[in-house]
Amino acid sequence: MIPESSIDNSPNQGEFVSLLIKHQDQLLAFISHLVPDRSAREDVLQEVNMLLWEKRDEFELGTNFRAWAYTFARFVAMRLRTKIMRSGRVVFCNELIETLADEFEEEDPLLADGLPALRRCLERVPDDERLLLLKRYSKHGAIERFADTSERSAAAIRGMLFRLRAALRRCVEREMQSNPGMP
């Protein structure tokens, strides 16, 4: 919790808070890429948010907030790695974390542009097909369970998923071409 006495209601403060909120999903995705332990990801995100808040006066509005925040996330992930390593568990080396972070940052703009398009495309998918997609990506073995409840074979469900993914990919590509830069 942030003490009320430390909250500055200046326009810059409000813009910083907006940037922090806007980038939470991207920041969590970045952290997830660096931290294999699911239970630790939220803790890392919380620590990064606290560091960003503490260092908010050092951020220059108008510069790349996401890159600035990712730098903090890298260091927190590496610090976590060192802590885990001391406990005797096997972890990624710092070089691998750096490589993963670099690769993610190269792909991230595509992700940031593609997610809103994917959401718009998913809204157009019929409810039963959207449910199939969501079940497929939410739980392991969902295809077989869905096949059992829908009276279709697992092979038929896989074929349906293949066609749905291809249609979504085409839709996202069209959305991104027709709405460049639109969130």
PDB file of C-alpha atoms in Angstrom:
ATOM      1  CA  MET A   1       0.000   0.000   0.000  1.00  0.00           C
ATOM      2  CA  ILE A   2       1.292   3.442  -0.894  1.00  0.00           C
ATOM      3  CA  PRO A   3       1.139   5.948   1.996  1.00  0.00           C
ATOM      4  CA  GLU A   4      -1.212   8.822   1.240  1.00  0.00           C
ATOM      5  CA  SER A   5       1.450  11.317   2.260  1.00  0.00           C
ATOM      6  CA  SER A   6       3.626  10.108  -0.628  1.00  0.00           C
ATOM      7  CA  ILE A   7       0.942  10.616  -3.247  1.00  0.00           C
ATOM      8  CA  ASP A   8       1.395  13.704  -5.342  1.00  0.00           C
ATOM      9  CA  ASN A   9      -1.688  14.669  -7.324  1.00  0.00           C
ATOM     10  CA  SER A  10       0.226  16.635  -9.963  1.00  0.00           C
ATOM     11  CA  PRO A  11      -0.617  16.026 -13.627  1.00  0.00           C
ATOM     12  CA  ASN A  12       2.712  14.195 -14.068  1.00  0.00           C
ATOM     13  CA  GLN A  13       1.864  11.899 -11.157  1.00  0.00           C
ATOM     14  CA  GLY A  14      -1.472  11.047 -12.768  1.00  0.00           C
ATOM     15  CA  GLU A  15       0.219  10.327 -16.086  1.00  0.00           C
ATOM     16  CA  PHE A  16       2.743   8.067 -14.342  1.00  0.00           C
ATOM     17  CA  VAL A  17      -0.051   6.124 -12.629  1.00  0.00           C
ATOM     18  CA  SER A  18      -1.841   5.786 -15.987  1.00  0.00           C
ATOM     19  CA  LEU A  19       1.318   4.422 -17.606  1.00  0.00           C
ATOM     20  CA  LEU A  20       1.855   2.004 -14.734  1.00  0.00           C
ATOM     21  CA  ILE A  21      -1.697   0.678 -14.981  1.00  0.00           C
ATOM     22  CA  LYS A  22      -1.642   0.557 -18.790  1.00  0.00           C
ATOM     23  CA  HIS A  23       1.495  -1.609 -18.827  1.00  0.00           C
ATOM     24  CA  GLN A  24       0.549  -4.154 -16.140  1.00  0.00           C
ATOM     25  CA  ASP A  25      -0.457  -6.913 -18.569  1.00  0.00           C
ATOM     26  CA  GLN A  26       2.672  -6.427 -20.692  1.00  0.00           C
ATOM     27  CA  LEU A  27       4.853  -6.316 -17.595  1.00  0.00           C
ATOM     28  CA  LEU A  28       3.347  -9.539 -16.243  1.00  0.00           C
ATOM     29  CA  ALA A  29       3.836 -11.216 -19.629  1.00  0.00           C
ATOM     30  CA  PHE A  30       7.482 -10.099 -19.624  1.00  0.00           C
ATOM     31  CA  ILE A  31       7.997 -11.379 -16.082  1.00  0.00           C
ATOM     32  CA  SER A  32       6.311 -14.673 -16.992  1.00  0.00           C
ATOM     33  CA  HIS A  33       8.835 -15.056 -19.770  1.00  0.00           C
ATOM     34  CA  LEU A  34      11.718 -14.674 -17.296  1.00  0.00           C
ATOM     35  CA  VAL A  35      10.380 -16.411 -14.184  1.00  0.00           C
ATOM     36  CA  PRO A  36       9.384 -20.046 -14.695  1.00  0.00           C
ATOM     37  CA  ASP A  37       7.813 -20.392 -11.227  1.00  0.00           C
ATOM     38  CA  ARG A  38       4.185 -19.321 -11.586  1.00  0.00           C
ATOM     39  CA  SER A  39       3.766 -18.652  -7.886  1.00  0.00           C
ATOM     40  CA  ALA A  40       6.701 -16.208  -7.901  1.00  0.00           C
ATOM     41  CA  ARG A  41       5.485 -14.129 -10.856  1.00  0.00           C
ATOM     42  CA  GLU A  42       2.924 -12.087  -8.914  1.00  0.00           C
ATOM     43  CA  ASP A  43       5.493 -11.402  -6.191  1.00  0.00           C
ATOM     44  CA  VAL A  44       7.991 -10.227  -8.804  1.00  0.00           C
ATOM     45  CA  LEU A  45       5.330  -8.003 -10.398  1.00  0.00           C
ATOM     46  CA  GLN A  46       4.501  -6.514  -7.005  1.00  0.00           C
ATOM     47  CA  GLU A  47       8.162  -5.839  -6.252  1.00  0.00           C
ATOM     48  CA  VAL A  48       8.679  -4.271  -9.689  1.00  0.00           C
ATOM     49  CA  ASN A  49       5.626  -2.048  -9.173  1.00  0.00           C
ATOM     50  CA  MET A  50       6.969  -0.902  -5.808  1.00  0.00           C
ATOM     51  CA  LEU A  51      10.384  -0.127  -7.332  1.00  0.00           C
ATOM     52  CA  LEU A  52       8.789   1.762 -10.203  1.00  0.00           C
ATOM     53  CA  TRP A  53       6.745   3.772  -7.727  1.00  0.00           C
ATOM     54  CA  GLU A  54       9.808   4.535  -5.591  1.00  0.00           C
ATOM     55  CA  LYS A  55      11.761   5.640  -8.682  1.00  0.00           C
ATOM     56  CA  ARG A  56       8.880   7.484 -10.369  1.00  0.00           C
ATOM     57  CA  ASP A  57      10.657  10.844 -10.093  1.00  0.00           C
ATOM     58  CA  GLU A  58      13.509   9.433 -12.188  1.00  0.00           C
ATOM     59  CA  PHE A  59      11.198   8.541 -15.082  1.00  0.00           C
ATOM     60  CA  GLU A  60      11.095  11.137 -17.819  1.00  0.00           C
ATOM     61  CA  LEU A  61       7.569  11.464 -19.206  1.00  0.00           C
ATOM     62  CA  GLY A  62       7.505  11.047 -22.948  1.00  0.00           C
ATOM     63  CA  THR A  63      10.168   8.349 -22.956  1.00  0.00           C
ATOM     64  CA  ASN A  64       9.557   4.613 -23.287  1.00  0.00           C
ATOM     65  CA  PHE A  65       7.877   3.556 -20.030  1.00  0.00           C
ATOM     66  CA  ARG A  66       7.691  -0.105 -21.023  1.00  0.00           C
ATOM     67  CA  ALA A  67      11.451  -0.346 -21.640  1.00  0.00           C
ATOM     68  CA  TRP A  68      12.116   1.450 -18.361  1.00  0.00           C
ATOM     69  CA  ALA A  69       9.815  -0.934 -16.457  1.00  0.00           C
ATOM     70  CA  TYR A  70      11.300  -3.995 -18.187  1.00  0.00           C
ATOM     71  CA  THR A  71      14.748  -2.972 -16.929  1.00  0.00           C
ATOM     72  CA  PHE A  72      13.483  -3.163 -13.349  1.00  0.00           C
ATOM     73  CA  ALA A  73      11.799  -6.499 -14.063  1.00  0.00           C
ATOM     74  CA  ARG A  74      15.068  -7.930 -15.404  1.00  0.00           C
ATOM     75  CA  PHE A  75      16.937  -6.997 -12.248  1.00  0.00           C
ATOM     76  CA  VAL A  76      14.222  -8.322  -9.932  1.00  0.00           C
ATOM     77  CA  ALA A  77      14.127 -11.606 -11.900  1.00  0.00           C
ATOM     78  CA  MET A  78      17.911 -11.925 -11.634  1.00  0.00           C
ATOM     79  CA  ARG A  79      17.807 -11.169  -7.917  1.00  0.00           C
ATOM     80  CA  LEU A  80      15.150 -13.858  -7.483  1.00  0.00           C
ATOM     81  CA  ARG A  81      17.333 -16.266  -9.447  1.00  0.00           C
ATOM     82  CA  THR A  82      20.248 -15.626  -7.091  1.00  0.00           C
ATOM     83  CA  LYS A  83      18.027 -16.173  -4.054  1.00  0.00           C
ATOM     84  CA  ILE A  84      16.658 -19.442  -5.458  1.00  0.00           C
ATOM     85  CA  MET A  85      20.127 -20.605  -6.446  1.00  0.00           C
ATOM     86  CA  ARG A  86      21.324 -20.139  -2.849  1.00  0.00           C
ATOM     87  CA  SER A  87      18.566 -22.514  -1.741  1.00  0.00           C
ATOM     88  CA  GLY A  88      20.123 -25.217  -3.942  1.00  0.00           C
ATOM     89  CA  ARG A  89      17.454 -25.299  -6.646  1.00  0.00           C
ATOM     90  CA  VAL A  90      18.334 -25.321 -10.340  1.00  0.00           C
ATOM     91  CA  VAL A  91      17.593 -22.022 -12.053  1.00  0.00           C
ATOM     92  CA  PHE A  92      18.298 -20.154 -15.263  1.00  0.00           C
ATOM     93  CA  CYS A  93      21.681 -18.460 -15.519  1.00  0.00           C
ATOM     94  CA  ASN A  94      21.739 -14.662 -15.823  1.00  0.00           C
ATOM     95  CA  GLU A  95      22.800 -14.912 -19.466  1.00  0.00           C
ATOM     96  CA  LEU A  96      19.697 -16.956 -20.286  1.00  0.00           C
ATOM     97  CA  ILE A  97      17.475 -14.465 -18.467  1.00  0.00           C
ATOM     98  CA  GLU A  98      19.081 -11.659 -20.490  1.00  0.00           C
ATOM     99  CA  THR A  99      18.579 -13.600 -23.730  1.00  0.00           C
ATOM    100  CA  LEU A 100      14.948 -14.345 -22.902  1.00  0.00           C
ATOM    101  CA  ALA A 101      14.344 -10.708 -21.990  1.00  0.00           C
ATOM    102  CA  ASP A 102      15.947  -9.474 -25.215  1.00  0.00           C
ATOM    103  CA  GLU A 103      13.908 -11.898 -27.331  1.00  0.00           C
ATOM    104  CA  PHE A 104      10.701 -10.914 -25.572  1.00  0.00           C
ATOM    105  CA  GLU A 105      11.368  -7.217 -26.077  1.00  0.00           C
ATOM    106  CA  GLU A 106      11.944  -7.824 -29.804  1.00  0.00           C
ATOM    107  CA  GLU A 107       8.599  -9.633 -30.086  1.00  0.00           C
ATOM    108  CA  ASP A 108       6.683  -7.450 -27.619  1.00  0.00           C
ATOM    109  CA  PRO A 109       5.559  -4.713 -30.064  1.00  0.00           C
ATOM    110  CA  LEU A 110       3.935  -7.397 -32.200  1.00  0.00           C
ATOM    111  CA  LEU A 111       2.225  -8.786 -29.118  1.00  0.00           C
ATOM    112  CA  ALA A 112       1.060  -5.350 -28.016  1.00  0.00           C
ATOM    113  CA  ASP A 113      -0.398  -4.615 -31.466  1.00  0.00           C
ATOM    114  CA  GLY A 114      -1.838  -8.079 -31.995  1.00  0.00           C
ATOM    115  CA  LEU A 115      -3.702  -8.586 -28.712  1.00  0.00           C
ATOM    116  CA  PRO A 116      -6.334  -5.895 -29.277  1.00  0.00           C
ATOM    117  CA  ALA A 117      -6.901  -7.233 -32.799  1.00  0.00           C
ATOM    118  CA  LEU A 118      -7.214 -10.769 -31.416  1.00  0.00           C
ATOM    119  CA  ARG A 119      -9.761  -9.586 -28.850  1.00  0.00           C
ATOM    120  CA  ARG A 120     -11.840  -7.931 -31.583  1.00  0.00           C
ATOM    121  CA  CYS A 121     -11.662 -11.090 -33.684  1.00  0.00           C
ATOM    122  CA  LEU A 122     -12.617 -13.319 -30.764  1.00  0.00           C
ATOM    123  CA  GLU A 123     -15.730 -11.214 -30.240  1.00  0.00           C
ATOM    124  CA  ARG A 124     -16.867 -12.290 -33.724  1.00  0.00           C
ATOM    125  CA  VAL A 125     -16.400 -16.019 -33.049  1.00  0.00           C
ATOM    126  CA  PRO A 126     -19.656 -17.849 -32.194  1.00  0.00           C
ATOM    127  CA  ASP A 127     -20.023 -18.565 -28.461  1.00  0.00           C
ATOM    128  CA  ASP A 128     -19.636 -22.353 -28.709  1.00  0.00           C
ATOM    129  CA  GLU A 129     -16.443 -22.045 -30.774  1.00  0.00           C
ATOM    130  CA  ARG A 130     -15.038 -19.349 -28.467  1.00  0.00           C
ATOM    131  CA  LEU A 131     -15.768 -21.668 -25.511  1.00  0.00           C
ATOM    132  CA  LEU A 132     -13.841 -24.451 -27.253  1.00  0.00           C
ATOM    133  CA  LEU A 133     -10.856 -22.142 -27.785  1.00  0.00           C
ATOM    134  CA  LEU A 134     -10.925 -20.955 -24.196  1.00  0.00           C
ATOM    135  CA  LYS A 135     -11.177 -24.484 -22.833  1.00  0.00           C
ATOM    136  CA  ARG A 136      -8.338 -25.633 -25.052  1.00  0.00           C
ATOM    137  CA  TYR A 137      -5.973 -22.983 -23.770  1.00  0.00           C
ATOM    138  CA  SER A 138      -7.056 -22.977 -20.148  1.00  0.00           C
ATOM    139  CA  LYS A 139      -6.545 -26.605 -19.133  1.00  0.00           C
ATOM    140  CA  HIS A 140      -4.378 -29.512 -20.203  1.00  0.00           C
ATOM    141  CA  GLY A 141      -6.391 -32.375 -21.723  1.00  0.00           C
ATOM    142  CA  ALA A 142      -9.363 -30.146 -22.443  1.00  0.00           C
ATOM    143  CA  ILE A 143      -9.755 -31.501 -25.983  1.00  0.00           C
ATOM    144  CA  GLU A 144     -10.572 -35.005 -24.773  1.00  0.00           C
ATOM    145  CA  ARG A 145     -12.955 -33.714 -22.085  1.00  0.00           C
ATOM    146  CA  PHE A 146     -14.634 -31.386 -24.570  1.00  0.00           C
ATOM    147  CA  ALA A 147     -14.944 -34.254 -27.057  1.00  0.00           C
ATOM    148  CA  ASP A 148     -16.626 -36.397 -24.406  1.00  0.00           C
ATOM    149  CA  THR A 149     -19.174 -33.712 -23.539  1.00  0.00           C
ATOM    150  CA  SER A 150     -19.839 -32.612 -27.119  1.00  0.00           C
ATOM    151  CA  GLU A 151     -20.252 -36.117 -28.579  1.00  0.00           C
ATOM    152  CA  ARG A 152     -17.496 -35.455 -31.130  1.00  0.00           C
ATOM    153  CA  SER A 153     -14.205 -37.238 -31.513  1.00  0.00           C
ATOM    154  CA  ALA A 154     -10.992 -35.693 -30.244  1.00  0.00           C
ATOM    155  CA  ALA A 155      -9.732 -35.714 -33.853  1.00  0.00           C
ATOM    156  CA  ALA A 156     -12.791 -33.717 -34.957  1.00  0.00           C
ATOM    157  CA  ILE A 157     -12.205 -31.207 -32.149  1.00  0.00           C
ATOM    158  CA  ARG A 158      -8.532 -30.852 -33.138  1.00  0.00           C
ATOM    159  CA  GLY A 159      -9.552 -30.230 -36.755  1.00  0.00           C
ATOM    160  CA  MET A 160     -12.078 -27.646 -35.634  1.00  0.00           C
ATOM    161  CA  LEU A 161      -9.419 -25.926 -33.495  1.00  0.00           C
ATOM    162  CA  PHE A 162      -7.001 -25.907 -36.429  1.00  0.00           C
ATOM    163  CA  ARG A 163      -9.591 -24.179 -38.631  1.00  0.00           C
ATOM    164  CA  LEU A 164     -10.528 -21.712 -35.863  1.00  0.00           C
ATOM    165  CA  ARG A 165      -6.897 -20.755 -35.252  1.00  0.00           C
ATOM    166  CA  ALA A 166      -6.311 -20.259 -38.981  1.00  0.00           C
ATOM    167  CA  ALA A 167      -9.435 -18.092 -39.259  1.00  0.00           C
ATOM    168  CA  LEU A 168      -8.383 -16.063 -36.212  1.00  0.00           C
ATOM    169  CA  ARG A 169      -4.883 -15.568 -37.627  1.00  0.00           C
ATOM    170  CA  ARG A 170      -6.356 -14.250 -40.895  1.00  0.00           C
ATOM    171  CA  CYS A 171      -8.767 -12.016 -38.968  1.00  0.00           C
ATOM    172  CA  VAL A 172      -5.975 -10.585 -36.786  1.00  0.00           C
ATOM    173  CA  GLU A 173      -3.834  -9.889 -39.855  1.00  0.00           C
ATOM    174  CA  ARG A 174      -6.762  -8.071 -41.530  1.00  0.00           C
ATOM    175  CA  GLU A 175      -7.516  -6.120 -38.334  1.00  0.00           C
ATOM    176  CA  MET A 176      -3.915  -5.029 -37.960  1.00  0.00           C
ATOM    177  CA  GLN A 177      -3.734  -3.943 -41.619  1.00  0.00           C
ATOM    178  CA  SER A 178      -7.022  -2.054 -41.542  1.00  0.00           C
ATOM    179  CA  ASN A 179      -6.499  -0.521 -38.088  1.00  0.00           C
ATOM    180  CA  PRO A 180      -2.770   0.197 -37.761  1.00  0.00           C
ATOM    181  CA  GLY A 181      -1.838   1.632 -34.384  1.00  0.00           C
ATOM    182  CA  MET A 182      -5.320   1.115 -32.952  1.00  0.00           C
ATOM    183  CA  PRO A 183      -5.289  -0.413 -29.464  1.00  0.00           C
TER     184      PRO A 183
END
